[in-house]
Tab-separated table of C-alpha atoms in Angstrom:
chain	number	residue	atom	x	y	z
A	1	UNK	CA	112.142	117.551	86.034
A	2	UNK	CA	113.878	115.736	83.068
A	3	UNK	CA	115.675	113.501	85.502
A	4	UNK	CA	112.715	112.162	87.499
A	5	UNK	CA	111.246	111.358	84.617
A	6	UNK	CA	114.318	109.724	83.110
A	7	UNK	CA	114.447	107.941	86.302
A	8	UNK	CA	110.635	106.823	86.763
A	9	UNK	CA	110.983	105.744	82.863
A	10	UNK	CA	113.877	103.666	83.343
A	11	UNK	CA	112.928	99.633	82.619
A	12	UNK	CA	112.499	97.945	85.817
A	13	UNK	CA	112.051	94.385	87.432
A	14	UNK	CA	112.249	91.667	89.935
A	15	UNK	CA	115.527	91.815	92.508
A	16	UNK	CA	116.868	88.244	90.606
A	17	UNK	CA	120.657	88.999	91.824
A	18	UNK	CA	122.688	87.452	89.975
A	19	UNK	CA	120.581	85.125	87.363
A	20	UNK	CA	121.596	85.112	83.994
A	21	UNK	CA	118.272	86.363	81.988
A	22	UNK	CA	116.971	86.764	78.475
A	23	UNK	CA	117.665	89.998	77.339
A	24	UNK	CA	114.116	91.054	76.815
A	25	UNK	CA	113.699	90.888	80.574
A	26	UNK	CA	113.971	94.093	82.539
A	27	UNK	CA	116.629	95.066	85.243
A	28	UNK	CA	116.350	96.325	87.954
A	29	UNK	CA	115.881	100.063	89.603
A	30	UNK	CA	118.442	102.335	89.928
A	31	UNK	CA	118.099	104.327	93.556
A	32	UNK	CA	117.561	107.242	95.399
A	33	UNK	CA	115.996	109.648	93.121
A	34	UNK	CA	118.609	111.815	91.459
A	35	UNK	CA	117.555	115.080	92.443
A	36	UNK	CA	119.282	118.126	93.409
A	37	UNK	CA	116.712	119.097	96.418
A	38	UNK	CA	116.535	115.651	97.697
A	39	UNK	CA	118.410	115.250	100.450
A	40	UNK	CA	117.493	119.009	101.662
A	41	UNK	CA	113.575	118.992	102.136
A	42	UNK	CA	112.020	117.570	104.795
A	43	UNK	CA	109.146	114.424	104.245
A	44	UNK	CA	106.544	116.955	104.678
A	45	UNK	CA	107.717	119.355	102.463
A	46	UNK	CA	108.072	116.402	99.954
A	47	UNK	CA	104.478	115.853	100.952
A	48	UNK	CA	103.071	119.055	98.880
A	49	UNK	CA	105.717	119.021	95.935
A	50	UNK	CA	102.910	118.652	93.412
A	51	UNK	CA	105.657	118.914	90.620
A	52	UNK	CA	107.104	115.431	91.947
A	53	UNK	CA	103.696	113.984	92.526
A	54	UNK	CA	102.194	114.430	89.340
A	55	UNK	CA	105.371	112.586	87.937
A	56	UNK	CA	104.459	109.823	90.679
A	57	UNK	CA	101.270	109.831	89.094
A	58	UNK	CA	102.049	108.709	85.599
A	59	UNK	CA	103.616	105.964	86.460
A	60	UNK	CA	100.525	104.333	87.179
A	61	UNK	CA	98.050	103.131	84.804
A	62	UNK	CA	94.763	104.036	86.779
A	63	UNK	CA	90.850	105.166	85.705
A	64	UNK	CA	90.924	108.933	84.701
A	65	UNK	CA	87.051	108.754	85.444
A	66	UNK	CA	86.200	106.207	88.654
A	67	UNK	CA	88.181	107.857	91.703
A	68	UNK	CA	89.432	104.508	93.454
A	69	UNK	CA	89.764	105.671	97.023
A	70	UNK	CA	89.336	102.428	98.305
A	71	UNK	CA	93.295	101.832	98.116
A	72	UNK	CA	93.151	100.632	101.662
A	73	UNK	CA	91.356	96.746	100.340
A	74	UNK	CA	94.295	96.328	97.504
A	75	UNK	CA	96.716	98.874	96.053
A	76	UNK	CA	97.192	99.458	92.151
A	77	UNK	CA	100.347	98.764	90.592
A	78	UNK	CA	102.774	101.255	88.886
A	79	UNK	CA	103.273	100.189	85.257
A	80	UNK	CA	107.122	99.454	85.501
A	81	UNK	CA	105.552	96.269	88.442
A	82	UNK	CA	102.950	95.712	85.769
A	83	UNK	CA	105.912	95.223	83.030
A	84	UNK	CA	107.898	93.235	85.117
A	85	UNK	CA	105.224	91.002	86.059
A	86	UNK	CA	103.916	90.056	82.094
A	87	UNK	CA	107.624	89.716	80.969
A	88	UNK	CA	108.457	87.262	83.887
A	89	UNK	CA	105.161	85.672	83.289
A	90	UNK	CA	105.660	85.191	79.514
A	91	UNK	CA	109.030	84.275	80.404
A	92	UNK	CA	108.082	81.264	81.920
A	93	UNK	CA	105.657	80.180	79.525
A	94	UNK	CA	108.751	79.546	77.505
A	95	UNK	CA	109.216	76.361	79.344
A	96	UNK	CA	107.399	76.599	82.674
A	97	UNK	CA	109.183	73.391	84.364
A	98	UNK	CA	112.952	74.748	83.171
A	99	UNK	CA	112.416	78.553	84.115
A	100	UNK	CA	110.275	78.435	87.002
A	101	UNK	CA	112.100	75.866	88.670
A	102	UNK	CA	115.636	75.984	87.801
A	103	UNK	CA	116.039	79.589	86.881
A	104	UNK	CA	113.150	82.112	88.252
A	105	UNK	CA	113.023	80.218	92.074
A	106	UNK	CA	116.983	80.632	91.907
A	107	UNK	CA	116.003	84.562	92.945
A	108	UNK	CA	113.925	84.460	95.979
A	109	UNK	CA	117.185	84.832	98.279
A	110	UNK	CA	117.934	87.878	96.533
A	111	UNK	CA	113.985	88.936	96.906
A	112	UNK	CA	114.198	87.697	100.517
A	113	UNK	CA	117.116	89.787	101.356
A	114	UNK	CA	115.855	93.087	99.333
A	115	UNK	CA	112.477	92.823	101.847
A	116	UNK	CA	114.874	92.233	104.665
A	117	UNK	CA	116.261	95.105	103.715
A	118	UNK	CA	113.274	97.126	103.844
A	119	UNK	CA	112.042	95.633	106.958
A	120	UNK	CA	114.985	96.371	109.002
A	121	UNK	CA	115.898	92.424	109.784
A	122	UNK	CA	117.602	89.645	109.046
A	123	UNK	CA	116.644	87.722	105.420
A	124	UNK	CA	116.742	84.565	107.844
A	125	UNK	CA	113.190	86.081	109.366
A	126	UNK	CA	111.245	86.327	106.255
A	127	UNK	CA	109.194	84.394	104.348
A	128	UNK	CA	107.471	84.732	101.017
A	129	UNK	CA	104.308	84.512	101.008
A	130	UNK	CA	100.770	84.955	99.184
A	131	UNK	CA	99.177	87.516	102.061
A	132	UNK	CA	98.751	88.954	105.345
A	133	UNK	CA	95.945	86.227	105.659
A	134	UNK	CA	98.429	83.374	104.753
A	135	UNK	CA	101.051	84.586	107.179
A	136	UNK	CA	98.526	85.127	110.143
A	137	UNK	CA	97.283	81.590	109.682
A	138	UNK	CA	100.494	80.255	109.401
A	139	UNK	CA	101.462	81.834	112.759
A	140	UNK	CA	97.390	81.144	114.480
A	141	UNK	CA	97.716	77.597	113.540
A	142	UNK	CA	101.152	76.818	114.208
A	143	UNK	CA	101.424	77.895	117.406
A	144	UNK	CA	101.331	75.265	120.584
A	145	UNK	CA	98.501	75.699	122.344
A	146	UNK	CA	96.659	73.571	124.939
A	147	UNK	CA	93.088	73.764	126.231
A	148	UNK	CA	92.755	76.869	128.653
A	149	UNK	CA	94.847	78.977	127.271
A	150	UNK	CA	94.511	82.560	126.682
A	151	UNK	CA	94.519	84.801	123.637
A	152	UNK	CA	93.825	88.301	123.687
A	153	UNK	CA	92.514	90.133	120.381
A	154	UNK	CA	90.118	92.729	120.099
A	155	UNK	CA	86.535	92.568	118.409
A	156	UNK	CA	87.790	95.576	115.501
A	157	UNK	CA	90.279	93.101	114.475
A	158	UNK	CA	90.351	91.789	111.085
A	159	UNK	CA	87.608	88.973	110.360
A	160	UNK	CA	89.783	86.873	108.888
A	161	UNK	CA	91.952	86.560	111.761
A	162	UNK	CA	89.272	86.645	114.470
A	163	UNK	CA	87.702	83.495	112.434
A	164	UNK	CA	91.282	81.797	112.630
A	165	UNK	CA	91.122	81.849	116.080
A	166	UNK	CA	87.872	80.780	116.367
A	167	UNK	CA	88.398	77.668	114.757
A	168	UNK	CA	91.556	77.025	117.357
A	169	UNK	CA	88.811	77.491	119.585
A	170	UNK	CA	86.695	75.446	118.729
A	171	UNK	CA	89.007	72.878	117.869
A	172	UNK	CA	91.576	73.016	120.493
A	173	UNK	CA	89.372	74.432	123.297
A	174	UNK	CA	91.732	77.489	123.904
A	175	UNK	CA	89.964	80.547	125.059
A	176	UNK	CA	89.681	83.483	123.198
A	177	UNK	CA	89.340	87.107	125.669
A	178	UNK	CA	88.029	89.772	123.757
A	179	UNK	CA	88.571	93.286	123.817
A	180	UNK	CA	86.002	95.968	122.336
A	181	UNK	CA	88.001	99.233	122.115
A	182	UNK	CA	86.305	102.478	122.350
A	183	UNK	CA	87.779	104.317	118.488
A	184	UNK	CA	89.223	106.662	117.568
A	185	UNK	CA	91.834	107.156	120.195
A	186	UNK	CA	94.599	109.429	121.180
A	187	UNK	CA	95.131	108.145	123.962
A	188	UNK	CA	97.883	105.773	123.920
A	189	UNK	CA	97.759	104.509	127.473
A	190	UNK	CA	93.907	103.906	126.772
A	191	UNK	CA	94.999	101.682	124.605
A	192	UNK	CA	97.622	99.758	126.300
A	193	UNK	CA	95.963	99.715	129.340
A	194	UNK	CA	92.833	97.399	127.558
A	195	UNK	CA	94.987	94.628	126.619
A	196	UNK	CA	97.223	95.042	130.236
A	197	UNK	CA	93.825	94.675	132.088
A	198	UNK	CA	92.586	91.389	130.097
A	199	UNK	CA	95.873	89.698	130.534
A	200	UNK	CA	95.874	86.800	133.629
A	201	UNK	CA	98.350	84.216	134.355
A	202	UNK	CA	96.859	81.972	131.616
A	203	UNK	CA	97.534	84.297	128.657
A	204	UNK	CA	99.997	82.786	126.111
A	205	UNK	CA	99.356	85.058	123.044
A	206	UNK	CA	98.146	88.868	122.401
A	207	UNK	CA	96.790	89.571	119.061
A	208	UNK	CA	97.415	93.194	117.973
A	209	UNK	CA	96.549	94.979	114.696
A	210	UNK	CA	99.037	97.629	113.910
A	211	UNK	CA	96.889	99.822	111.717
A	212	UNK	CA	92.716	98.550	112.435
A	213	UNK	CA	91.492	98.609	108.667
A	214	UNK	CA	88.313	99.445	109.431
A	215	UNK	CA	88.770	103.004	110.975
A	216	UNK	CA	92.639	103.606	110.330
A	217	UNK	CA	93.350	103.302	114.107
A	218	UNK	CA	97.454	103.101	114.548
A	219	UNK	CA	97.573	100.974	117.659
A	220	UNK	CA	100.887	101.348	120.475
A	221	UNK	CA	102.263	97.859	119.628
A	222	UNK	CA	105.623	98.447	120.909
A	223	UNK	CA	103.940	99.394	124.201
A	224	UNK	CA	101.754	96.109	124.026
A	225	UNK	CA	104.227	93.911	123.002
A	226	UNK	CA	106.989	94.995	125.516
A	227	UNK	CA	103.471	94.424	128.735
A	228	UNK	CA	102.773	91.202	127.368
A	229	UNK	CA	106.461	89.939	127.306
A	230	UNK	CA	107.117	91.215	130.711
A	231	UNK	CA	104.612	87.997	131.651
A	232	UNK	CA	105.419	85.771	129.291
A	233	UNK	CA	103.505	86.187	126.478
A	234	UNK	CA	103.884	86.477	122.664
A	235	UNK	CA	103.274	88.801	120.343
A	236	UNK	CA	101.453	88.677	117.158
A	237	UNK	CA	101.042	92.010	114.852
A	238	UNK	CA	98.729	92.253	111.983
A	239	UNK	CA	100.301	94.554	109.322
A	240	UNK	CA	98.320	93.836	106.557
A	241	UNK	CA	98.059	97.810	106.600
A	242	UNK	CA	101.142	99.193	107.981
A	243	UNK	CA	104.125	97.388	105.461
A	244	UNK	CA	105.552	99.848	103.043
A	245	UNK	CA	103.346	103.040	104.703
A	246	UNK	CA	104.874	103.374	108.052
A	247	UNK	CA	108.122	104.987	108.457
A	248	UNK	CA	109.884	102.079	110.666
A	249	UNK	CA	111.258	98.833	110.677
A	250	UNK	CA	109.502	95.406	111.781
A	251	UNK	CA	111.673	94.834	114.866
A	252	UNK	CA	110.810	98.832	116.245
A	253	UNK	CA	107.347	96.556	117.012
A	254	UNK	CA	108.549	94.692	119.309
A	255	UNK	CA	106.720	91.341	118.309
A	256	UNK	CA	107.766	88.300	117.787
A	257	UNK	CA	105.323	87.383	115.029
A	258	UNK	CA	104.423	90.022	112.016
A	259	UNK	CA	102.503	89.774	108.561
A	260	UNK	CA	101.907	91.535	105.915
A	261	UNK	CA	100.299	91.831	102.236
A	262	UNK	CA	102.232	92.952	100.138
A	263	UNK	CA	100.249	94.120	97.213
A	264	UNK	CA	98.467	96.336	98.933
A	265	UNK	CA	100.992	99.525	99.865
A	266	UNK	CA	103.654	98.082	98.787
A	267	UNK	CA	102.120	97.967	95.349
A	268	UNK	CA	103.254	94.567	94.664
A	269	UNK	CA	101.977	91.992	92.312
A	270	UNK	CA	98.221	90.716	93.685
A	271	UNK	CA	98.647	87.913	95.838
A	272	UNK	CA	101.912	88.870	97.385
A	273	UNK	CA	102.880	88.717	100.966
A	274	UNK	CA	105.269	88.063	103.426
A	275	UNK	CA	105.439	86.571	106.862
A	276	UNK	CA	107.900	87.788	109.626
A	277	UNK	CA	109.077	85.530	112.887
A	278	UNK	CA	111.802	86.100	115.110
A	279	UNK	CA	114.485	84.099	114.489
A	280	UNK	CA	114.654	82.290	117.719
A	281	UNK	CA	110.891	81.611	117.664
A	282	UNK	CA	110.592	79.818	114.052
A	283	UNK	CA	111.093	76.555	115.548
A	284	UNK	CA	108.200	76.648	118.161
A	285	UNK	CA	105.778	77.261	114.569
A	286	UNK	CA	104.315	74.293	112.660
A	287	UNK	CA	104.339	74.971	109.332
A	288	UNK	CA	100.946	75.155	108.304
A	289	UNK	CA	101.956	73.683	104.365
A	290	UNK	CA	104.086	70.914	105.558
A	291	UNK	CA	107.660	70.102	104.523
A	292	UNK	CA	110.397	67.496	105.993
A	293	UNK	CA	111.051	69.418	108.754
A	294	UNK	CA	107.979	71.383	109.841
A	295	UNK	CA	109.029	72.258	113.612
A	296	UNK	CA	112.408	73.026	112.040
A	297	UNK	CA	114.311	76.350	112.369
A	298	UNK	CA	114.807	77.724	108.637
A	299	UNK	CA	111.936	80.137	107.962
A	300	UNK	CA	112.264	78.467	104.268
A	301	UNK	CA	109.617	75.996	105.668
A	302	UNK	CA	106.979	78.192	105.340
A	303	UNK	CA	107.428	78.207	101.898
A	304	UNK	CA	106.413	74.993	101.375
A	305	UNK	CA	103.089	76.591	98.734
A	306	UNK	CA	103.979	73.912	95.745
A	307	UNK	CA	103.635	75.351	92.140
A	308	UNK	CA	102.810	79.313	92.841
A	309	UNK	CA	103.040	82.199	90.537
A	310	UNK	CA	106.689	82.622	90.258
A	311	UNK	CA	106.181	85.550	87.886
A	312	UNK	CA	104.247	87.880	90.267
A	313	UNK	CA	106.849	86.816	93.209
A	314	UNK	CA	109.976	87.462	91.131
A	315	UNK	CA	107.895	91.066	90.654
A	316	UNK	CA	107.909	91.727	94.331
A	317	UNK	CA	111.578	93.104	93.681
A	318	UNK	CA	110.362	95.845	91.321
A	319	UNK	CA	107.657	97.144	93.645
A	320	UNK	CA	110.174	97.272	96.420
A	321	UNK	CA	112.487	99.447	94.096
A	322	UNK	CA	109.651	101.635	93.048
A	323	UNK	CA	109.051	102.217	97.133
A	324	UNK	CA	112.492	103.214	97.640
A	325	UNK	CA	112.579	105.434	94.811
A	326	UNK	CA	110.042	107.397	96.514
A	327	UNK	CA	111.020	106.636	100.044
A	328	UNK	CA	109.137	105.423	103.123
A	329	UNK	CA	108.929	108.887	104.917
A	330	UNK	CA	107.914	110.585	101.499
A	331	UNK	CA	105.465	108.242	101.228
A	332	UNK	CA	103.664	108.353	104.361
A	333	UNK	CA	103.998	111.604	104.939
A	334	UNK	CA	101.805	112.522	101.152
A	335	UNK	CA	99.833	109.801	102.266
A	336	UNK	CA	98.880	111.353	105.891
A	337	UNK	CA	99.049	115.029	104.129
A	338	UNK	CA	95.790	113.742	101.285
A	339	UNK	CA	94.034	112.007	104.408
A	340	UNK	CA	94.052	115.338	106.899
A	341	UNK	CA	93.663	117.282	103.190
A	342	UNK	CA	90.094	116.555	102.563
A	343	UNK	CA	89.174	115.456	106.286
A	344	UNK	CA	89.597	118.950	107.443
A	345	UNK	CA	87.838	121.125	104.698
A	346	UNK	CA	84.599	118.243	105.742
A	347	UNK	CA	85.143	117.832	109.568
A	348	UNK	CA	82.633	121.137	109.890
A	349	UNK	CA	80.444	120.488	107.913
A	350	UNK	CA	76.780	120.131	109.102
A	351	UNK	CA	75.860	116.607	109.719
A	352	UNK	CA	79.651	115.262	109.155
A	353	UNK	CA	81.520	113.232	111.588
A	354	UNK	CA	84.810	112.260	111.509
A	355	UNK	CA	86.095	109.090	113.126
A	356	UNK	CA	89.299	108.770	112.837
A	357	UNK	CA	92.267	111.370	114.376
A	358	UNK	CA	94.353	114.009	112.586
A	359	UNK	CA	97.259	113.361	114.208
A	360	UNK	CA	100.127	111.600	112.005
A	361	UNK	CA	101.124	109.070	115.176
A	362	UNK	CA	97.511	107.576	115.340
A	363	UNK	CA	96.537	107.750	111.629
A	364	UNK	CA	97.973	106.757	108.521
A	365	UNK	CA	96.392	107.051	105.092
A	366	UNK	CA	92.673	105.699	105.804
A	367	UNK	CA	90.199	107.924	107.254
A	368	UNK	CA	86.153	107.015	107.903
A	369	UNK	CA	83.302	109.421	108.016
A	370	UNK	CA	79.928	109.682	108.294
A	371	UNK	CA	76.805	111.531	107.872
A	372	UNK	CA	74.161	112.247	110.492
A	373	UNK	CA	70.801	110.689	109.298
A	374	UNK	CA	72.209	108.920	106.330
A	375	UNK	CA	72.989	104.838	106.573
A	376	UNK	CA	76.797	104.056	105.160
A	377	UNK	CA	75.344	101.949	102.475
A	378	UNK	CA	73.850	105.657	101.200
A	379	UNK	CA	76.713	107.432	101.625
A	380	UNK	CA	78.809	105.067	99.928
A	381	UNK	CA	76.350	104.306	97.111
A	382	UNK	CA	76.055	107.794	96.176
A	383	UNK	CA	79.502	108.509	95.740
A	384	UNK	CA	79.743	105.612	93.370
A	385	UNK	CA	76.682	106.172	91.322
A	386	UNK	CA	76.634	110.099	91.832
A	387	UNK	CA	79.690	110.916	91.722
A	388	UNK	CA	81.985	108.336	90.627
A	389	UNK	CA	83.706	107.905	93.555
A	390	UNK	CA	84.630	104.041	94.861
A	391	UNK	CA	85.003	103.868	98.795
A	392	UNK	CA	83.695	101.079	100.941
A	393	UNK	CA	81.330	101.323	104.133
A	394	UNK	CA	82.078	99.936	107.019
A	395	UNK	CA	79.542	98.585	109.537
A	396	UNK	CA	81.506	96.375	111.914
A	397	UNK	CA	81.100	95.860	115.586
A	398	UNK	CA	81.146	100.126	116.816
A	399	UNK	CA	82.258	101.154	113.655
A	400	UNK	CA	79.746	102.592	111.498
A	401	UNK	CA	81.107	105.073	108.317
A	402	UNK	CA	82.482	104.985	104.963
A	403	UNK	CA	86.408	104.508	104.668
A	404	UNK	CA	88.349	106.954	102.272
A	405	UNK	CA	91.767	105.749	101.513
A	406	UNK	CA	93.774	107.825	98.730
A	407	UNK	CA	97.288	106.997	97.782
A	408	UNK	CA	100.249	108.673	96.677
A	409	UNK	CA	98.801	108.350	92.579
A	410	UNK	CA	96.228	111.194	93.910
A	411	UNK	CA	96.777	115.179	93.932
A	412	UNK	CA	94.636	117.386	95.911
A	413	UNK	CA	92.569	117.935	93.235
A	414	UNK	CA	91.485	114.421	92.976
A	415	UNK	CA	90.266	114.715	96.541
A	416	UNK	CA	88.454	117.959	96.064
A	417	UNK	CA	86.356	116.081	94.369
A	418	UNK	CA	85.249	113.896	96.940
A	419	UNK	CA	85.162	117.473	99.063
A	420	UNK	CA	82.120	118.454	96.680
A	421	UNK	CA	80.390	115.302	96.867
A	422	UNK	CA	80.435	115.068	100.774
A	423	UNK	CA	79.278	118.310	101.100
A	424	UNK	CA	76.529	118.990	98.650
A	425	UNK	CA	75.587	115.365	100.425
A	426	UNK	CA	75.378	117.121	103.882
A	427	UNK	CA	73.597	120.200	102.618
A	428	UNK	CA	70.706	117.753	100.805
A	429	UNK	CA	70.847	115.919	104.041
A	430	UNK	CA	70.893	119.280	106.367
A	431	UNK	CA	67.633	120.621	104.592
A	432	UNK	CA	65.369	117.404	103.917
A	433	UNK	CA	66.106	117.099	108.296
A	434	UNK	CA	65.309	120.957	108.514
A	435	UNK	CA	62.228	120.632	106.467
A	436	UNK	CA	61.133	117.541	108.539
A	437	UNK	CA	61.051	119.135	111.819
A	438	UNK	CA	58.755	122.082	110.223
């Protein structure tokens, strides 16, 4: 025990390489976690080691009395990314022109290459950027497109991205084919088989959301991506949700496009993200923030933002050390093991429907329920003002329930919690229905 929490207390930062600090400035993570077991459990015995949890727990700095399980909008931040981020920040209020500039921008190669790293490609495919949004928009709008053609998407798709498009529609005088998938699914040639069916000659782009936010849907890109580019087509994958979750690397996809935010479970600074392109398709992207050489191919040009927060950038590095320390199949497996944790002791409960699957290869963290004869906006209000429990309801196209998404700060016990509150919810609701009919 005294190492992990020698190691979790250990000052941390920003990957800056080789930059030549102050000294009040943190460094950076040591990794893996220096434990005796580590290397001899497997991710999903890791994923019920409350002993190693509860130290994952204190490193972050969240309410003791609101239970956020809402982690699935924007992620908190352990304290040592917290740290990081006010010391770089205060840092360059020392001179902001001088270290901003000249000394704090100096480490975004070394940042570039650490989420490289973790992404399983080459630093030469990433950029830095603010969000998933950012990077989508870059990719939607940059793309050369004439009137007629096709993009396929889906109507559970993220709003922000499905307004994107619209504008390119509207503007452009592309057409936009949409799908409106029957969730949750197990089925992954279901799946597939929607987008295969809407694709025609005309199609030049497929729009595919790794993990649908709404519902926590994990969606077959790989077997997407590789349909669509036996005709031609490209491949776009929202990962807004899926970056620093998932057990896999960006290119296991299969697209040729990716984005991601990272502050939400990567627990990175707010406002972080980062954009993905294939190396050999940067050049056919505009940049959507122009610099001299927009259609050029260095994926640098999409970093073209101006004056940005250099501090919570430079902090990216710590939150990608703080991942590793737990690792990405730890991680996701505790993640899956608190979402199937209080979704099964609910699934039977009178009234209570769950709608999204069990089963680690078509769920992540985020899981959406619902109770017969109660609207979301009731369900989700009454765990707030009841019970002190923040979710967020979701009424969106065929999606009608309130999302639950805990993270790996939350035991069990946090969760039976929300247990307690969903049922004595479906019990109220079972006998005010029961005393209706008589």
């Amino acid at each position: 025990m005294s190492t992990r929490r020698t190691f979790f207390r250990q000052t941390a930062a920003a990957a800056t390489g080789a930059l030549t600090l102050p000294q009040f400035l943190p460094e950076t993570f040591a990794s893996p976690i220096p434990t005796a077991d580590a290397g001899l459990k497997s991710a999903a015995q890791w994923a019920q080691d409350e002993d190693f949890w509860s130290w994952v727990k204190s490193e972050y700095t969240v309410s003791p009395t609101l239970l956020n399980l809402n982690n699935g909008g924007v992620c908190p931040q352990p304290k040592v990314v917290q740290d990081a981020h006010i010391r770089f920040y205060q840092y360059c209020n020392e001179a902001p022109s001088y270290y901003m500039w000249r000394i704090l921008d100096q480490g975004r190669e070394s940042l570039r290459e650490k989420l490289a790293d973790l992404g399983g490609c080459s630093p030469e495919e990433i950029a830095i950027n603010r969000n998933a949004t950012e990077g989508l928009n870059t990719v939607i709008f940059g793309l050369n497109l004439k009137p007629g053609d096709e993009v396929v998407l889906t109507k559970q798709d993220y709003p922000n991205m499905l307004n994107a498009w619209k504008q390119r529609e509207k503007r452009d005088g592309i057409k936009l084919v949409y799908l409106d998938l029957n969730l949750p699914s197990e089925d992954e040639n279901y799946l597939t088989e929607q987008y295969v069916k809407a694709f025609t000659p005309r199609t030049k782009v497929v729009h595919v959301t790794h993990m649908i936010n709404w519902i926590g849907q994990v969606m077959p890109v790989r077997k997407i991506a590789d349909e669509a580019h036996k005709r031609g087509i490209e491949v776009i994958a929202d990962g807004a949700h899926s970056f620093a979750l998932f057990d896999f690397k960006i290119p296991d996809l299969g697209a040729d496009y990716y984005a991601t935010s990272l502050h939400k479970w990567l627990c990175a600074p707010f406002g972080s993200g980062m954009l993905y392109i294939k190396q050999n398709k940067i050049r056919n992207i505009w940049a959507l923030l122009s610099n001299n050489e927009p259609d050029g191919p260095d994926i640098r040009k999409f970093e073209s933002l101006g004056t940005r927060s250099f501090a919570s950038e430079m902090a990216i590095g710590t939150a990608v050390d703080f991942h590793n320390s737990i690792g990405s199949a730890r991680k996701f497996a505790r993640a899956h093991y608190l979402k199937n944790y209080w979704m099964e002791r609910v699934k039977d409960l009178p009234g209570v429907k769950i709608h999204t699957s069990l089963k680690p290869e078509f769920a992540g963290a985020v899981g959406l329920f619902s109770i017969d004869g109660m609207k979301t906006s009731e369900v989700d209000g009454q765990l707030l003002n009841k019970y002190k429990i923040h979710t967020t309801g979701i009424d969106w196209e065929n999606i009608h329930g309130v999302r639950v998404t805990p993270h790996v700060y939350h035991s069990p016990k946090d969760l039976d919690r929300l247990v307690v509150a969903i049922t004595q919810m479906s019990e109220k609701q079972a006998l005010a229905s029961k005393q209706k009919k008589s």
